PDB file of C-alpha atoms in Angstrom:
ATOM      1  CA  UNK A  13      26.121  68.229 -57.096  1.00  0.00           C
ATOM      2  CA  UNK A  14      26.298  64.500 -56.136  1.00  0.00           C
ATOM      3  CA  UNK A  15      28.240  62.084 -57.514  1.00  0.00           C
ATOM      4  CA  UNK A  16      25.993  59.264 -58.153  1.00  0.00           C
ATOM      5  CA  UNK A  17      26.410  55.312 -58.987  1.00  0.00           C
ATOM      6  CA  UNK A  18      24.000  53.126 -60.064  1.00  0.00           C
ATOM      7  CA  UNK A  19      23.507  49.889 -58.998  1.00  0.00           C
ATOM      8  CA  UNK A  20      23.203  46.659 -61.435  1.00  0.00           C
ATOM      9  CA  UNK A  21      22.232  43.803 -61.588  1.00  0.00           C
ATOM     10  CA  UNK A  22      22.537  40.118 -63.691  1.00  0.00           C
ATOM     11  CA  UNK A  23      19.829  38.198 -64.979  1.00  0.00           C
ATOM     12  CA  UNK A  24      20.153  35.149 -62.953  1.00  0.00           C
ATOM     13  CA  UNK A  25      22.023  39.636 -62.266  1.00  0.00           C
ATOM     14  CA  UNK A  26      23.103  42.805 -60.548  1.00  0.00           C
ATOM     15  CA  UNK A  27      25.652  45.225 -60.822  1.00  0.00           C
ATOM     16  CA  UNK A  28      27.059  49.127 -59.701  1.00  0.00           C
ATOM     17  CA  UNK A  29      28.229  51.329 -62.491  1.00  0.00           C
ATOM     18  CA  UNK A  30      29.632  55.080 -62.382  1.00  0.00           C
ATOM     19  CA  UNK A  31      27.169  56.859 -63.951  1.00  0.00           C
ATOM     20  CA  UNK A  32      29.003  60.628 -64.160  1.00  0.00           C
ATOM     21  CA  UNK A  33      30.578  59.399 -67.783  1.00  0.00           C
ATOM     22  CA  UNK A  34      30.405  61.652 -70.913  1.00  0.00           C
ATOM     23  CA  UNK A  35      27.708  60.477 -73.433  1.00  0.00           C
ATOM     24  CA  UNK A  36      30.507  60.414 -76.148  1.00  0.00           C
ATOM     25  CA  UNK A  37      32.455  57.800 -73.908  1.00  0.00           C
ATOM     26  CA  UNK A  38      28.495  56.450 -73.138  1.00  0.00           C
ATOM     27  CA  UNK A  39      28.383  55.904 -77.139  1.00  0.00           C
ATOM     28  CA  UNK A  40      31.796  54.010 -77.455  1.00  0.00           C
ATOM     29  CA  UNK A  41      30.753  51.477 -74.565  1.00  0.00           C
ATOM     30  CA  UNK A  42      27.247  50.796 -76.519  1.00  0.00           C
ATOM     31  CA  UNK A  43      28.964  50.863 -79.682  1.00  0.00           C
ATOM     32  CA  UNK A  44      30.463  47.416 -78.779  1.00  0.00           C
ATOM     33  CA  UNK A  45      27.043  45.704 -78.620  1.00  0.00           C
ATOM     34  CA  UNK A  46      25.170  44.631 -81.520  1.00  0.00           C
ATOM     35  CA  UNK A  47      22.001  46.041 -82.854  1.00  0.00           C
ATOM     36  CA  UNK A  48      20.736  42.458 -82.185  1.00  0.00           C
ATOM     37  CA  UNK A  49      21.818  41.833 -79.193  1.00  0.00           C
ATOM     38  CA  UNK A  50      20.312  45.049 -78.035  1.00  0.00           C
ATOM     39  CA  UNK A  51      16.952  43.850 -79.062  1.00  0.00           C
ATOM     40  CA  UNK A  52      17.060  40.664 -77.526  1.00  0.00           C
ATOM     41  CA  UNK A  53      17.709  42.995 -74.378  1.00  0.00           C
ATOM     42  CA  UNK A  54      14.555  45.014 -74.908  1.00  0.00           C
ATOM     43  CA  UNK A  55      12.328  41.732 -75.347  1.00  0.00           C
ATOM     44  CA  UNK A  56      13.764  40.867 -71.976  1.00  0.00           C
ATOM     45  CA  UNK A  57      12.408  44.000 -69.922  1.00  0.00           C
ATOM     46  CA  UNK A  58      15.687  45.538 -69.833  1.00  0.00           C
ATOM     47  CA  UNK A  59      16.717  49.098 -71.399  1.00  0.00           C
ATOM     48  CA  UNK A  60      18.925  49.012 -73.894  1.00  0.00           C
ATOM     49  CA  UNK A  61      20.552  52.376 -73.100  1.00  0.00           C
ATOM     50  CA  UNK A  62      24.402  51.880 -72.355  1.00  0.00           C
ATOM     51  CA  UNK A  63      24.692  48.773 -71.836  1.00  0.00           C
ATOM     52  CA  UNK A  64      28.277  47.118 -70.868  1.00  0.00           C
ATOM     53  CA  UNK A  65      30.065  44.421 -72.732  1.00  0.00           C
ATOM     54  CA  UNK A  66      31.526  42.385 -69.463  1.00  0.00           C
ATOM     55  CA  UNK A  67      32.823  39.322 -68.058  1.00  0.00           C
ATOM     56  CA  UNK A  68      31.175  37.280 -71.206  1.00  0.00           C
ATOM     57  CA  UNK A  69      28.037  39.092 -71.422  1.00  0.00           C
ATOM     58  CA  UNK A  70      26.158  42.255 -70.826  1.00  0.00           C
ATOM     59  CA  UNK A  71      25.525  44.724 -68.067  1.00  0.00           C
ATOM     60  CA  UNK A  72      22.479  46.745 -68.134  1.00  0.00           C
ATOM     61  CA  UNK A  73      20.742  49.075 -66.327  1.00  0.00           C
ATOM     62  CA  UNK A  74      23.820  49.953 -64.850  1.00  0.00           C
ATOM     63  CA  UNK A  75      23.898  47.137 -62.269  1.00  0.00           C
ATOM     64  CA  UNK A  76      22.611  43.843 -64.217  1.00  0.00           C
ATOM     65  CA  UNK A  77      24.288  41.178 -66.058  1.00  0.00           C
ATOM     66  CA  UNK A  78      22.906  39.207 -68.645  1.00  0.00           C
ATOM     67  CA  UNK A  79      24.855  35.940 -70.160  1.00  0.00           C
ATOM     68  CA  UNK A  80      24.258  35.386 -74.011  1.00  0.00           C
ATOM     69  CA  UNK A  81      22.038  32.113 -72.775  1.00  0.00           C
ATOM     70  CA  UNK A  82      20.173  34.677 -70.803  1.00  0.00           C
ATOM     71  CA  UNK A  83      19.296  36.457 -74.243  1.00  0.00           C
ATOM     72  CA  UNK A  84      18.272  33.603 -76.201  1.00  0.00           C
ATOM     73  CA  UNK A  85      16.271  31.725 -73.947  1.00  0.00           C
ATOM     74  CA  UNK A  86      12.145  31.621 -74.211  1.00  0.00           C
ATOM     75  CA  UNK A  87      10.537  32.133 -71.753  1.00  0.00           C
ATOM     76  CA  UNK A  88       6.572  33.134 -71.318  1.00  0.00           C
ATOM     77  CA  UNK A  89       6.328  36.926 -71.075  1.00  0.00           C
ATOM     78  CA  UNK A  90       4.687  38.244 -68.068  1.00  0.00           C
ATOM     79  CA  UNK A  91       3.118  41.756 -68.669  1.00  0.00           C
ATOM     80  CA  UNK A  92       4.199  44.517 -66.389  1.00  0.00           C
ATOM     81  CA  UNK A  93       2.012  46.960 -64.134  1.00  0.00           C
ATOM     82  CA  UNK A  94       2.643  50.297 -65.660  1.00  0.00           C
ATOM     83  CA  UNK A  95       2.996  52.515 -62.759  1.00  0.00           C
ATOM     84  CA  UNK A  96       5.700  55.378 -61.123  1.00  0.00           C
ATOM     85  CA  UNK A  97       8.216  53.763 -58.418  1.00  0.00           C
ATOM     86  CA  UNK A  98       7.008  50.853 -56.587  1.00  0.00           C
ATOM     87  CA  UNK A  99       8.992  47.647 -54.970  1.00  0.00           C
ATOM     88  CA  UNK A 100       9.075  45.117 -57.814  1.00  0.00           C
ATOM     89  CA  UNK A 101      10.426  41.636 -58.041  1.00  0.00           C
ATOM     90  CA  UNK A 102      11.049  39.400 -60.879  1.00  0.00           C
ATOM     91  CA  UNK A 103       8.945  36.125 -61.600  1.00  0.00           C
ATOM     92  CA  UNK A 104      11.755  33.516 -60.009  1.00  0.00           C
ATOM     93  CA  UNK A 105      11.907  33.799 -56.599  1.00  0.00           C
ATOM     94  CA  UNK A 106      13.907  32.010 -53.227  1.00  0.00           C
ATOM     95  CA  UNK A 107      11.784  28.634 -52.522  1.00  0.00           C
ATOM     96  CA  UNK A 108      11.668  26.249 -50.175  1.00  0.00           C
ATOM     97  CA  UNK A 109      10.995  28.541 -47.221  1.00  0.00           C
ATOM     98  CA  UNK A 110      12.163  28.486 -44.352  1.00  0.00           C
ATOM     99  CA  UNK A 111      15.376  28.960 -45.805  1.00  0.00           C
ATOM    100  CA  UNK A 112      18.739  29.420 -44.488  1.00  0.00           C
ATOM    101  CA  UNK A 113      21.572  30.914 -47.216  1.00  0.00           C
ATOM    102  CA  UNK A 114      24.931  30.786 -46.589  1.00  0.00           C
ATOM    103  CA  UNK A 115      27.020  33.956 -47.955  1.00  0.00           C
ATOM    104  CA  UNK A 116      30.988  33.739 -47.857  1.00  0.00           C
ATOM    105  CA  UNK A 117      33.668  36.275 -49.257  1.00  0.00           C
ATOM    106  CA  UNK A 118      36.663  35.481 -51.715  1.00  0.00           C
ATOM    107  CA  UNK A 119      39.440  36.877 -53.682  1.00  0.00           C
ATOM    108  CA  UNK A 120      42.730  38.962 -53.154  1.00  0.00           C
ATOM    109  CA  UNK A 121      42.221  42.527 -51.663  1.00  0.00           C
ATOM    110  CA  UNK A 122      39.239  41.426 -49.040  1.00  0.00           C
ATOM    111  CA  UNK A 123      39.148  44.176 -46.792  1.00  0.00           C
ATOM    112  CA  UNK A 124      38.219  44.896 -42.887  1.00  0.00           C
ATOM    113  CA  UNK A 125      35.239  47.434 -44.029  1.00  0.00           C
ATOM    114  CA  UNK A 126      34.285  45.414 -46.830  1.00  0.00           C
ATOM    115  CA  UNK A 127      33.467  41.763 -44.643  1.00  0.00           C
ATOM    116  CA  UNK A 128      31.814  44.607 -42.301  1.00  0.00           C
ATOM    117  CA  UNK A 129      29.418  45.569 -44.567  1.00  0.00           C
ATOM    118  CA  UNK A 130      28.901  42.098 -45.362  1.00  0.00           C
ATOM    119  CA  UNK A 131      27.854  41.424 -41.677  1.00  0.00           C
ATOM    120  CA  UNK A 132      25.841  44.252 -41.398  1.00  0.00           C
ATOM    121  CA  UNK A 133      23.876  43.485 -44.793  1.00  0.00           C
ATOM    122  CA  UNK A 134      23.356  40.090 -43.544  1.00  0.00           C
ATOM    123  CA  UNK A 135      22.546  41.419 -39.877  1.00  0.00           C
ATOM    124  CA  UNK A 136      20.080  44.233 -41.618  1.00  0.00           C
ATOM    125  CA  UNK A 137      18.024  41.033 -43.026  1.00  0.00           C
ATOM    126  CA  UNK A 138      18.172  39.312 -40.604  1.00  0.00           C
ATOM    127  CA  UNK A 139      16.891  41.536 -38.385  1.00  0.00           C
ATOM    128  CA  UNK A 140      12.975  41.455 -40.407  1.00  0.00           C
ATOM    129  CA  UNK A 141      12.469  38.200 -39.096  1.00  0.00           C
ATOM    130  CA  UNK A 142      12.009  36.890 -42.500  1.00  0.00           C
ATOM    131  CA  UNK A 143      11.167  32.765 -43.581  1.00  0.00           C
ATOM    132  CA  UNK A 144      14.488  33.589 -45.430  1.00  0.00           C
ATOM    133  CA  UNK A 145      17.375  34.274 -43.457  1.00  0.00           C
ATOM    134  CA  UNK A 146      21.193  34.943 -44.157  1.00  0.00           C
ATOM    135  CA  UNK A 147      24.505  33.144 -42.219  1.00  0.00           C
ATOM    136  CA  UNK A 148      28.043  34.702 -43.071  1.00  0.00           C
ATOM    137  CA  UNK A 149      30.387  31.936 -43.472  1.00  0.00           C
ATOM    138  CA  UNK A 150      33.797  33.744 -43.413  1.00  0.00           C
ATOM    139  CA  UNK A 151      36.434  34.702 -46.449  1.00  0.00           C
ATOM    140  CA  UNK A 152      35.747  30.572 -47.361  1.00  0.00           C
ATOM    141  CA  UNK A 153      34.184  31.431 -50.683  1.00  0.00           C
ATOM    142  CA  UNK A 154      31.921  28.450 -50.477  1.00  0.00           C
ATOM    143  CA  UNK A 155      28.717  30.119 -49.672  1.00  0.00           C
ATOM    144  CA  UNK A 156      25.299  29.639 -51.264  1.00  0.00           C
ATOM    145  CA  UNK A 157      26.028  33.566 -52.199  1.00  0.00           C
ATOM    146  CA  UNK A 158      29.776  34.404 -52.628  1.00  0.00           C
ATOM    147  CA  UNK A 159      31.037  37.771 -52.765  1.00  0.00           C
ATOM    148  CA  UNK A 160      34.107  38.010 -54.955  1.00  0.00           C
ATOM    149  CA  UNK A 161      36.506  40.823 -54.988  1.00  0.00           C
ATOM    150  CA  UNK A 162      37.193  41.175 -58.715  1.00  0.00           C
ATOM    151  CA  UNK A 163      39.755  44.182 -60.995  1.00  0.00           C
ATOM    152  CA  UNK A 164      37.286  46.395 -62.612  1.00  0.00           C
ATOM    153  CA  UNK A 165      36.999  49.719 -63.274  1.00  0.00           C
ATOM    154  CA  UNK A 166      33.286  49.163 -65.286  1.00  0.00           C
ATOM    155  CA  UNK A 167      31.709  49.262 -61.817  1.00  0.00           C
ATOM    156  CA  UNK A 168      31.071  48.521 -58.285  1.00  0.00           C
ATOM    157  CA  UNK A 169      29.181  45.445 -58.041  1.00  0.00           C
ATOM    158  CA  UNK A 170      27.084  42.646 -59.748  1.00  0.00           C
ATOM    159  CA  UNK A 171      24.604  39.893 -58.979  1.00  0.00           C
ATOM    160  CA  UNK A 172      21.797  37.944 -60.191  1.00  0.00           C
ATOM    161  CA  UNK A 173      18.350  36.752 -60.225  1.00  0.00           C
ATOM    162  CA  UNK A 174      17.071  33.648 -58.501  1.00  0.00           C
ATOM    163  CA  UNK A 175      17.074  30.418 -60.746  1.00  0.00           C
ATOM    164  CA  UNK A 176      14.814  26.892 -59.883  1.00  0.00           C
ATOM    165  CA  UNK A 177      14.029  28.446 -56.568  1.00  0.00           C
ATOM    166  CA  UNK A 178      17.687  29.075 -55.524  1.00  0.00           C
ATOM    167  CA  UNK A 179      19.163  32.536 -55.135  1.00  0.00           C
ATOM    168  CA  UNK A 180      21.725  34.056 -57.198  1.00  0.00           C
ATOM    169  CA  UNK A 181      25.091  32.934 -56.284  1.00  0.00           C
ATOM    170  CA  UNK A 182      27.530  35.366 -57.412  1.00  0.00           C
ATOM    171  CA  UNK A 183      28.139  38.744 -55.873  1.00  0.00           C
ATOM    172  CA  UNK A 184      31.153  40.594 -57.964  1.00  0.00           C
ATOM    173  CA  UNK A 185      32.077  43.368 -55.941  1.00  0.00           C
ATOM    174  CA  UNK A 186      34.880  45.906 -56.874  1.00  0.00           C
ATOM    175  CA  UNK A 187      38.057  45.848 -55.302  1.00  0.00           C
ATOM    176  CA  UNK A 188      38.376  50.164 -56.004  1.00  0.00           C
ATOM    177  CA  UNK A 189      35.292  50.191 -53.493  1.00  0.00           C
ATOM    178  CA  UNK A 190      36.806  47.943 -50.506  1.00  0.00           C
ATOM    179  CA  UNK A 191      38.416  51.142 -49.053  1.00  0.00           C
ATOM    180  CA  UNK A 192      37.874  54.650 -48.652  1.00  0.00           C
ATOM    181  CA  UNK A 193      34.405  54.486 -48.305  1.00  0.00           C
ATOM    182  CA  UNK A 194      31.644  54.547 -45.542  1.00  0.00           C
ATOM    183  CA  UNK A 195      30.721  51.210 -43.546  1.00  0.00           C
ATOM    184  CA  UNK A 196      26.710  52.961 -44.385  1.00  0.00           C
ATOM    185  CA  UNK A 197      27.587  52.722 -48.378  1.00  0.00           C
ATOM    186  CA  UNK A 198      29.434  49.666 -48.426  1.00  0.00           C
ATOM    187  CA  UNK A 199      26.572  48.054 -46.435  1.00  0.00           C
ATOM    188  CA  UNK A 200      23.768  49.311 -48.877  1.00  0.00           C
ATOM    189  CA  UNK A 201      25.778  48.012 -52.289  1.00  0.00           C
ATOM    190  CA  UNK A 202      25.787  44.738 -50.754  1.00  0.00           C
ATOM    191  CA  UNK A 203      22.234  44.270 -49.227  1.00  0.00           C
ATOM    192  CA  UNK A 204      21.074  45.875 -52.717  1.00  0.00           C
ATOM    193  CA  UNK A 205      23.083  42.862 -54.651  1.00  0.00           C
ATOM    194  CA  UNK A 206      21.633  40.416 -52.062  1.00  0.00           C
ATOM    195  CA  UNK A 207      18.091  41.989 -52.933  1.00  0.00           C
ATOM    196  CA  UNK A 208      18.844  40.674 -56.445  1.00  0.00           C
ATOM    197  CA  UNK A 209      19.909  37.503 -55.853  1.00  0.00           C
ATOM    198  CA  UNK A 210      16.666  36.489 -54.024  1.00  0.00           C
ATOM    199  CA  UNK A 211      14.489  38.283 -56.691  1.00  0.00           C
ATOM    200  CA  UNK A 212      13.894  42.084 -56.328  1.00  0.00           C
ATOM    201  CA  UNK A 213      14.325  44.503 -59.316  1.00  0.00           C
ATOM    202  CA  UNK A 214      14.956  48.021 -58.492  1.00  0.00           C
ATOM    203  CA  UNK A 215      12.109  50.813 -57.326  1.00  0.00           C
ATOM    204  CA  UNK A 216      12.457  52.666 -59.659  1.00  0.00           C
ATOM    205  CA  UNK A 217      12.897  50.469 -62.122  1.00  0.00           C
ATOM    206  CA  UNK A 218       9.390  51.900 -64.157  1.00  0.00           C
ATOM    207  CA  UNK A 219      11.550  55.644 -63.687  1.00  0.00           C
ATOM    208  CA  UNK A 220      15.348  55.635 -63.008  1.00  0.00           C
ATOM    209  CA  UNK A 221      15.733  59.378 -63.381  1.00  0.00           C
ATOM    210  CA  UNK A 222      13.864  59.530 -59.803  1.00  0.00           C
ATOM    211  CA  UNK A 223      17.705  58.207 -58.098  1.00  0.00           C
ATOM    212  CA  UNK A 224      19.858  58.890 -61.081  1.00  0.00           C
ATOM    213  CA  UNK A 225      19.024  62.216 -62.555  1.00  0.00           C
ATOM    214  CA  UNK A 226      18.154  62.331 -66.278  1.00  0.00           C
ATOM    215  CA  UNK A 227      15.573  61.324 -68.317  1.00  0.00           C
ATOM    216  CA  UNK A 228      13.034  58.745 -67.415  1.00  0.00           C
ATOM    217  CA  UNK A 229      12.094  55.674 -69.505  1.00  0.00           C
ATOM    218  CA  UNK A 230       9.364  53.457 -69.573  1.00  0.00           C
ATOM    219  CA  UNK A 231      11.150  49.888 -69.923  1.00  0.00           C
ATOM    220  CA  UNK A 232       7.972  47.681 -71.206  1.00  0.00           C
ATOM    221  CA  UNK A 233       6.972  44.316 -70.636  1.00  0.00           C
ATOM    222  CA  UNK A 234       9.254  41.444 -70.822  1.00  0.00           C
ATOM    223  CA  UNK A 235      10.316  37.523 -69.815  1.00  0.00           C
ATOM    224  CA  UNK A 236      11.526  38.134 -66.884  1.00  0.00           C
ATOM    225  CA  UNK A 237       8.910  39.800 -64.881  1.00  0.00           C
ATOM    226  CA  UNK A 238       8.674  42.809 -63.200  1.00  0.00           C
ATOM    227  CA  UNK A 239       5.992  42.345 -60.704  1.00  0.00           C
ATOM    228  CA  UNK A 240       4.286  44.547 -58.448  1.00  0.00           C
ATOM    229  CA  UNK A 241       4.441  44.128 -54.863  1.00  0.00           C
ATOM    230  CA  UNK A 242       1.285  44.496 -53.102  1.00  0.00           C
ATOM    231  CA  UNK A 243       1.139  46.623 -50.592  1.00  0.00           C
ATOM    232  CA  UNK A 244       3.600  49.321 -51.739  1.00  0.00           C
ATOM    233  CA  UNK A 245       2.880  52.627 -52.751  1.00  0.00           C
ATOM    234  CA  UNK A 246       2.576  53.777 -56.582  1.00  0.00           C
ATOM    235  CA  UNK A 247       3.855  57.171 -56.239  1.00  0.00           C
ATOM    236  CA  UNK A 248       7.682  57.695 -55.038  1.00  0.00           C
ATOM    237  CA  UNK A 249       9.523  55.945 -52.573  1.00  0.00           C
ATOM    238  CA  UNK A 250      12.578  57.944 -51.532  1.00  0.00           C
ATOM    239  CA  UNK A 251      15.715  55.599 -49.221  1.00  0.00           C
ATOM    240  CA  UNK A 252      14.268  52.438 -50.760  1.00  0.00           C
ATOM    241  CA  UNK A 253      17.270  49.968 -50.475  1.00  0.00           C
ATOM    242  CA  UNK A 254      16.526  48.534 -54.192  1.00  0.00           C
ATOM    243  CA  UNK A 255      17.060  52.698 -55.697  1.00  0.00           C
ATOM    244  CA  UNK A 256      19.068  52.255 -58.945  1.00  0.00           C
ATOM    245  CA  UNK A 257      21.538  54.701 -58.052  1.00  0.00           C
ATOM    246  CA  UNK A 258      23.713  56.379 -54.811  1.00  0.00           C
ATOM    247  CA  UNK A 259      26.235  58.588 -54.023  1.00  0.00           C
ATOM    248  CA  UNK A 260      28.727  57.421 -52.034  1.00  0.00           C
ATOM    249  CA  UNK A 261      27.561  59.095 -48.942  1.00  0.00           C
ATOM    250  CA  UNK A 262      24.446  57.213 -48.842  1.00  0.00           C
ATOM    251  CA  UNK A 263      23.171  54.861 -46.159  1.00  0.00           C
ATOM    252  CA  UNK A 264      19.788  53.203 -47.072  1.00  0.00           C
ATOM    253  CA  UNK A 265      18.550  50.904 -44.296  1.00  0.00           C
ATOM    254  CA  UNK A 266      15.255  49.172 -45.455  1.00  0.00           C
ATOM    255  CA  UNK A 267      12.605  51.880 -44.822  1.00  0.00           C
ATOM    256  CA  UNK A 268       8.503  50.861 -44.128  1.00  0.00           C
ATOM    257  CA  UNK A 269       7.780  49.923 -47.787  1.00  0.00           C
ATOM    258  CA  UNK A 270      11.154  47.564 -48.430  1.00  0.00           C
ATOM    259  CA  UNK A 271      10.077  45.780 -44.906  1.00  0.00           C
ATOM    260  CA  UNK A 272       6.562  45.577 -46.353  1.00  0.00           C
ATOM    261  CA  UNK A 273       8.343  44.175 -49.512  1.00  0.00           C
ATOM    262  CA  UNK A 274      10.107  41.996 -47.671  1.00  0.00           C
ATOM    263  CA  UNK A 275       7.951  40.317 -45.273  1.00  0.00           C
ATOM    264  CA  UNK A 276       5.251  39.765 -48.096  1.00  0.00           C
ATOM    265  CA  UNK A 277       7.498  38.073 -50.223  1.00  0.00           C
ATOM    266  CA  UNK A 278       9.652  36.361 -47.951  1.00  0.00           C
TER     267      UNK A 278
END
């Protein structure tokens, strides 16, 4: 059987956690987040299964962080097109097109593979011929997008959604995943933070259990949008980079229905 990860995300979000944990040590992580604060997660769009206390807020989904402003801000809900595993994006997206964003690496531990796989995420956009385009800047830590190589053992990596038309500009990644791992997989965690930062949610966001095993829940509507893409399939969509979970053999290159995703959106 696989060992799989999934990938989450933050709400400005996104961020990797191990999924292969008990579901006693599954209740003592949830146990730390209040009944409340679980709510205001649901009214967001966001399940409330296991979520993570971390870094000052809350991780969810398994690769999504949400600050406590992120839970107590209004916003106008947007409802949500009920539907099996589609690409979906949130309602803030990149602006200002055509774009140029800078991404840059910092922290202790930076490894060979891991500014690799940044090159090749930003190569693999690149690539699409896209209004929005990517430029690695080096291990300067001042890009628009900065990956930071952070101590955690809670999970791989984290981003964000857009905000007033800019993208997401923190990528936590890891440092237990900067080694020992495929240039493929190290690749695909970063292009799938990157994929939150300018706005996508995951496929299979509507049905997790398609990439992560399990049971499947429907999440609802909420504020923060999960928005059909037009032009992508309603049924399932297997190697999508924006699946909510991997093993750490995988190597997901956008396939026809993320470059269809892409190119309509950006």
């Amino acid at each position: 059987m696989r060992k799989l990860f999934s990938i989450i995300a933050v709400a400005a979000f996104a961020t990797l956690f191990i999924v292969a944990c008990s579901k006693s040590a599954k209740q003592d992580v949830q146990a730390e987040v209040s009944q409340e604060t679980l709510n205001q997660i649901s009214a967001l769009g966001f399940s409330s299964d296991n979520v993570i206390a971390s870094d000052g807020g809350y991780i969810v989904e398994g690769d999504i962080f949400l600050s406590p402003q992120d839970l107590t801000t209004q916003k106008t809900a947007h409802k949500l097109v009920i539907a099996n595993e589609e690409q979906y994006r949130t309602n803030n997206l990149v602006t200002g097109l055509p774009r140029v964003i800078t991404v840059s690496l910092s922290g202790r531990n930076i490894t060979n593979l891991l500014e690799d796989g940044v090159e090749a995420a930003v190569a693999r956009y690149n690539a699409e011929g896209l209004g929005l385009t990517f430029q690695y800047v080096g291990r300067t830590g001042n890009g628009t997008i900065n990956i930071s190589v952070v101590n955690t053992g809670q999970y791989i990596a984290s981003a964000g959604f857009p905000s007033g038309g800019n993208p997401y500009g923190t990528i936590k990644y890891a440092r237990n995943f900067t080694s020992g791992y495929s240039l493929g997989f190290v690749t695909t965690v970063v292009a799938h933070e990157m994929g939150h930062c300018i706005g996508f949610r995951h496929t299979d966001y509507m049905n997790r259990s398609y990439s992560c095993g399990g049971s499947g829940g429907n999440e609802g509507s909420g504020s923060v949008g999960a928005v059909h893409i037009s032009g992508t399939p309603t049924g399932p969509d297997a190697d999508s980079w924006m699946l909510a979970c991997l093993s750490a053999s995988t190597n997901r290159p956008f396939n026809a229905n993320d470059k269809k995703a892409l190119d309509y959106l950006y």
